[in-house]
Short mmCIF file of N, CA, C and O in Angstrom, two decimals:
data_model
loop_
_atom_site.label_atom_id
_atom_site.label_comp_id
_atom_site.label_asym_id
_atom_site.label_seq_id
_atom_site.Cartn_x
_atom_site.Cartn_y
_atom_site.Cartn_z
N MET A 1 0.52 -1.12 0.34
CA MET A 1 -0.06 0.12 0.64
C MET A 1 0.87 1.62 -0.11
O MET A 1 2.10 0.73 0.55
N LYS A 2 0.39 2.05 -0.49
CA LYS A 2 1.40 3.40 -0.76
C LYS A 2 1.25 4.21 0.56
O LYS A 2 0.14 4.18 1.48
N VAL A 3 2.03 5.12 0.71
CA VAL A 3 1.68 6.19 2.05
C VAL A 3 0.55 6.78 1.77
O VAL A 3 0.30 6.41 3.09
N GLN A 4 0.60 7.40 0.98
CA GLN A 4 -0.98 8.37 1.36
C GLN A 4 -2.46 7.89 1.22
O GLN A 4 -2.95 7.47 2.19
N GLU A 5 -1.82 6.29 1.24
CA GLU A 5 -3.95 5.21 1.51
C GLU A 5 -3.14 4.88 2.95
O GLU A 5 -4.74 5.03 4.04
N TRP A 6 -2.08 5.05 3.62
CA TRP A 6 -2.22 4.67 5.29
C TRP A 6 -2.76 5.74 5.45
O TRP A 6 -2.82 5.81 6.77
N LYS A 7 -1.90 6.42 5.56
CA LYS A 7 -2.54 7.75 5.64
C LYS A 7 -3.84 9.05 6.02
O LYS A 7 -4.22 9.30 7.04
N GLU A 8 -4.25 7.60 5.26
CA GLU A 8 -6.12 8.63 5.26
C GLU A 8 -7.00 7.20 5.79
O GLU A 8 -7.99 7.49 7.05
N LYS A 9 -5.54 6.05 7.01
CA LYS A 9 -6.37 5.69 7.98
C LYS A 9 -7.11 6.20 9.37
O LYS A 9 -5.74 6.87 9.04
N SER A 10 -6.97 5.75 9.62
CA SER A 10 -7.08 6.02 11.24
C SER A 10 -5.80 5.16 12.45
O SER A 10 -5.25 4.91 11.46
N LYS A 11 -5.44 5.87 12.79
CA LYS A 11 -4.24 5.18 13.91
C LYS A 11 -4.37 3.65 14.34
O LYS A 11 -3.73 3.72 14.68
N GLU A 12 -6.54 3.86 14.95
CA GLU A 12 -6.50 2.32 15.31
C GLU A 12 -6.60 1.48 13.85
O GLU A 12 -5.81 -0.16 14.39
N GLU A 13 -6.52 1.19 13.37
CA GLU A 13 -5.94 0.89 11.48
C GLU A 13 -4.85 0.59 11.22
O GLU A 13 -5.22 -0.60 11.22
N ARG A 14 -4.00 2.04 11.56
CA ARG A 14 -3.25 1.64 11.36
C ARG A 14 -1.84 0.95 12.22
O ARG A 14 -1.58 -0.10 11.96
N THR A 15 -2.38 0.98 13.54
CA THR A 15 -1.56 0.24 14.40
C THR A 15 -2.26 -1.36 14.27
O THR A 15 -1.54 -3.01 14.62
N LYS A 16 -3.49 -2.11 13.48
CA LYS A 16 -3.81 -3.61 14.22
C LYS A 16 -3.27 -3.92 11.90
O LYS A 16 -3.00 -5.15 12.77
N ALA A 17 -3.28 -2.60 11.96
CA ALA A 17 -2.26 -3.83 10.24
C ALA A 17 -1.18 -4.19 10.70
O ALA A 17 -0.09 -5.01 10.13
N LEU A 18 -0.23 -2.69 11.19
CA LEU A 18 1.48 -2.94 11.38
C LEU A 18 1.10 -4.06 12.05
O LEU A 18 2.22 -5.62 12.29
N VAL A 19 0.25 -5.14 13.36
CA VAL A 19 0.97 -5.75 14.13
C VAL A 19 0.45 -7.03 13.20
O VAL A 19 0.88 -9.00 13.36
N GLU A 20 -0.15 -6.66 12.56
CA GLU A 20 -0.87 -8.36 11.41
C GLU A 20 0.59 -8.49 10.00
O GLU A 20 0.68 -9.86 10.28
N LEU A 21 0.82 -7.12 9.41
CA LEU A 21 1.71 -6.90 8.85
C LEU A 21 3.16 -8.44 9.23
O LEU A 21 3.53 -8.59 8.77
N LYS A 22 3.21 -7.28 10.85
CA LYS A 22 4.40 -8.16 11.38
C LYS A 22 4.33 -9.54 11.83
O LYS A 22 5.42 -10.61 11.41
N GLU A 23 3.33 -10.42 12.41
CA GLU A 23 3.00 -11.69 12.18
C GLU A 23 3.18 -12.25 10.84
O GLU A 23 3.74 -13.34 10.58
N LYS A 24 2.42 -11.31 9.00
CA LYS A 24 2.27 -12.31 8.29
C LYS A 24 3.81 -12.39 8.16
O LYS A 24 4.79 -13.19 7.01
N ALA A 25 4.84 -11.19 8.06
CA ALA A 25 6.85 -11.14 7.82
C ALA A 25 6.81 -12.41 9.03
O ALA A 25 7.84 -13.06 8.45
N ARG A 26 6.42 -12.64 10.11
CA ARG A 26 7.54 -13.40 10.88
C ARG A 26 7.15 -15.19 10.61
O ARG A 26 7.59 -16.07 10.31
N GLN A 27 5.55 -15.26 9.95
CA GLN A 27 5.03 -16.52 9.59
C GLN A 27 6.45 -17.09 7.85
O GLN A 27 5.96 -17.61 7.40
N LEU A 28 5.78 -15.33 7.13
CA LEU A 28 6.85 -15.47 5.36
C LEU A 28 8.08 -16.40 5.42
O LEU A 28 8.56 -16.87 5.38
N ARG A 29 8.91 -15.83 6.60
CA ARG A 29 10.34 -15.79 6.82
C ARG A 29 10.76 -17.66 7.14
O ARG A 29 11.37 -18.04 7.10
N PHE A 30 9.25 -17.64 8.36
CA PHE A 30 9.69 -19.09 8.67
C PHE A 30 9.70 -19.92 7.23
O PHE A 30 10.24 -20.86 6.69
N ASP A 31 8.19 -19.37 6.21
CA ASP A 31 7.92 -20.50 5.36
C ASP A 31 9.45 -20.63 3.86
O ASP A 31 9.99 -21.61 3.48
N ILE A 32 9.60 -19.06 4.49
CA ILE A 32 11.19 -19.27 2.78
C ILE A 32 11.94 -19.70 3.83
O ILE A 32 12.59 -20.34 2.96
N ALA A 33 12.25 -19.86 5.25
CA ALA A 33 13.60 -20.67 5.58
C ALA A 33 13.89 -22.35 4.74
O ALA A 33 14.19 -22.90 5.06
N THR A 34 11.86 -22.68 5.39
CA THR A 34 11.95 -24.44 5.38
C THR A 34 11.47 -24.14 3.33
O THR A 34 11.40 -25.11 3.66
N ARG A 35 11.86 -23.65 3.02
CA ARG A 35 11.53 -23.94 1.76
C ARG A 35 9.93 -24.50 1.22
O ARG A 35 9.79 -24.86 0.09
N GLU A 36 8.87 -23.90 2.16
CA GLU A 36 7.12 -23.68 2.53
C GLU A 36 7.36 -23.07 1.44
O GLU A 36 6.32 -23.31 0.54
N ALA A 37 7.55 -21.47 1.30
CA ALA A 37 7.11 -20.87 0.40
C ALA A 37 7.59 -20.36 -0.80
O ALA A 37 9.20 -19.95 -0.95
N LYS A 38 7.48 -19.66 -2.13
CA LYS A 38 7.92 -19.80 -3.31
C LYS A 38 8.26 -18.12 -3.05
O LYS A 38 9.44 -17.69 -3.91
N ASN A 39 7.23 -17.26 -2.78
CA ASN A 39 7.65 -15.89 -3.25
C ASN A 39 8.43 -15.50 -2.45
O ASN A 39 7.29 -14.27 -1.45
N VAL A 40 9.22 -14.97 -2.72
CA VAL A 40 9.94 -14.36 -2.14
C VAL A 40 9.89 -12.13 -1.58
O VAL A 40 9.35 -12.19 -1.05
N SER A 41 9.08 -12.19 -3.14
CA SER A 41 8.98 -10.70 -3.01
C SER A 41 8.22 -10.11 -2.17
O SER A 41 8.16 -9.03 -2.07
N GLU A 42 6.67 -11.43 -2.17
CA GLU A 42 5.88 -10.56 -1.05
C GLU A 42 6.53 -10.43 0.27
O GLU A 42 6.37 -9.48 0.36
N TYR A 43 7.30 -10.97 0.82
CA TYR A 43 7.99 -11.01 2.17
C TYR A 43 8.47 -9.56 1.97
O TYR A 43 8.27 -8.30 3.17
N GLN A 44 9.10 -9.19 0.49
CA GLN A 44 10.03 -7.92 0.77
C GLN A 44 9.12 -6.44 0.70
O GLN A 44 8.99 -5.58 1.09
N LYS A 45 7.58 -6.85 0.01
CA LYS A 45 6.74 -5.87 -0.20
C LYS A 45 6.15 -5.68 1.42
O LYS A 45 6.09 -4.02 1.69
N ILE A 46 6.21 -6.71 2.25
CA ILE A 46 6.02 -6.55 3.65
C ILE A 46 6.46 -5.51 4.59
O ILE A 46 5.98 -4.95 5.37
N LYS A 47 7.57 -6.36 4.53
CA LYS A 47 8.39 -5.18 4.66
C LYS A 47 8.96 -3.39 4.65
O LYS A 47 8.81 -3.33 5.72
N LYS A 48 8.62 -3.24 3.56
CA LYS A 48 8.61 -2.13 3.08
C LYS A 48 7.56 -1.22 4.06
O LYS A 48 7.25 0.10 3.58
N ASP A 49 5.67 -3.02 3.65
CA ASP A 49 4.80 -2.22 4.27
C ASP A 49 5.38 -1.38 6.45
O ASP A 49 4.48 -0.47 6.62
N ILE A 50 5.64 -2.44 6.72
CA ILE A 50 5.90 -1.93 7.69
C ILE A 50 6.74 -1.43 7.94
O ILE A 50 6.46 -0.29 8.44
N ALA A 51 7.55 -0.94 7.01
CA ALA A 51 8.54 0.41 7.56
C ALA A 51 7.88 1.85 6.75
O ALA A 51 7.74 2.24 7.69
N ARG A 52 6.50 1.47 6.72
CA ARG A 52 6.10 3.05 5.95
C ARG A 52 5.38 2.87 7.40
O ARG A 52 5.41 4.24 7.91
N LEU A 53 4.59 1.91 7.55
CA LEU A 53 3.78 2.53 9.02
C LEU A 53 5.00 2.72 10.61
O LEU A 53 4.28 3.44 11.31
N GLU A 54 5.82 1.91 10.34
CA GLU A 54 6.50 3.09 11.51
C GLU A 54 6.84 4.27 11.46
O GLU A 54 6.98 4.91 11.93
N THR A 55 7.63 4.50 10.20
CA THR A 55 8.35 5.79 10.07
C THR A 55 6.27 6.92 10.17
O THR A 55 7.25 7.72 11.04
N LEU A 56 5.25 6.64 9.80
CA LEU A 56 3.85 7.45 10.20
C LEU A 56 4.00 7.35 11.48
O LEU A 56 3.80 8.62 12.72
N ARG A 57 4.37 6.43 11.63
CA ARG A 57 4.06 6.03 13.65
C ARG A 57 5.07 7.57 14.45
O ARG A 57 4.55 8.19 15.13
N ARG A 58 6.10 7.04 13.94
CA ARG A 58 7.48 8.35 14.47
C ARG A 58 6.62 9.51 13.81
O ARG A 58 6.64 10.04 15.51
N GLN A 59 6.96 9.57 12.66
CA GLN A 59 6.19 10.90 12.74
C GLN A 59 5.17 11.35 13.08
O GLN A 59 5.76 13.16 13.51
N GLU A 60 3.88 11.11 13.82
CA GLU A 60 3.65 11.42 14.92
C GLU A 60 3.51 11.81 16.15
O GLU A 60 3.45 12.84 16.95
N GLU A 61 4.27 11.14 16.24
CA GLU A 61 4.70 10.90 17.28
C GLU A 61 6.02 12.26 17.73
O GLU A 61 5.79 12.83 18.72
N VAL A 62 7.13 12.46 16.75
CA VAL A 62 7.60 13.43 16.78
C VAL A 62 6.67 14.96 17.13
O VAL A 62 7.18 16.35 16.83
N SER A 63 5.63 14.90 16.02
CA SER A 63 4.92 15.82 15.70
C SER A 63 3.91 16.87 16.75
O SER A 63 4.19 17.48 17.04
N LEU A 64 3.83 15.34 17.41
CA LEU A 64 3.43 15.88 18.74
C LEU A 64 3.98 16.20 19.90
O LEU A 64 3.08 17.21 20.14
N ASP A 65 4.81 15.66 20.05
CA ASP A 65 5.92 16.17 21.45
C ASP A 65 6.87 17.50 20.31
O ASP A 65 7.33 18.41 21.50
N GLY A 66 7.21 17.71 19.57
CA GLY A 66 8.14 19.25 19.49
C GLY A 66 6.57 20.25 19.14
O GLY A 66 6.42 21.39 19.47
N MET A 67 5.51 19.69 19.91
CA MET A 67 4.08 20.70 19.62
C MET A 67 4.28 21.63 20.65
O MET A 67 4.81 21.17 22.18
N PRO A 68 4.55 23.27 21.21
CA PRO A 68 4.59 23.86 21.50
C PRO A 68 3.19 23.83 22.93
O PRO A 68 2.29 23.68 22.58
N GLU A 69 3.30 24.23 24.91
CA GLU A 69 2.49 23.97 24.55
C GLU A 69 1.18 25.39 25.26
O GLU A 69 2.77 25.87 25.52
#
């Protein structure tokens, strides 16, 4: 999914998606290691989505912390 699509989702939806993607990546990593999975590119796409979500989460944290009171 693209960054703009992730930004349109609520914070709770992104958090839920992040947990699901991490679990899917873990399972796919084991499948690749045991040669059960043939599609290695899907693992790479999942890792990029995880990175996008983590980046958005961090940007929100920084923007909230940087606001003057």
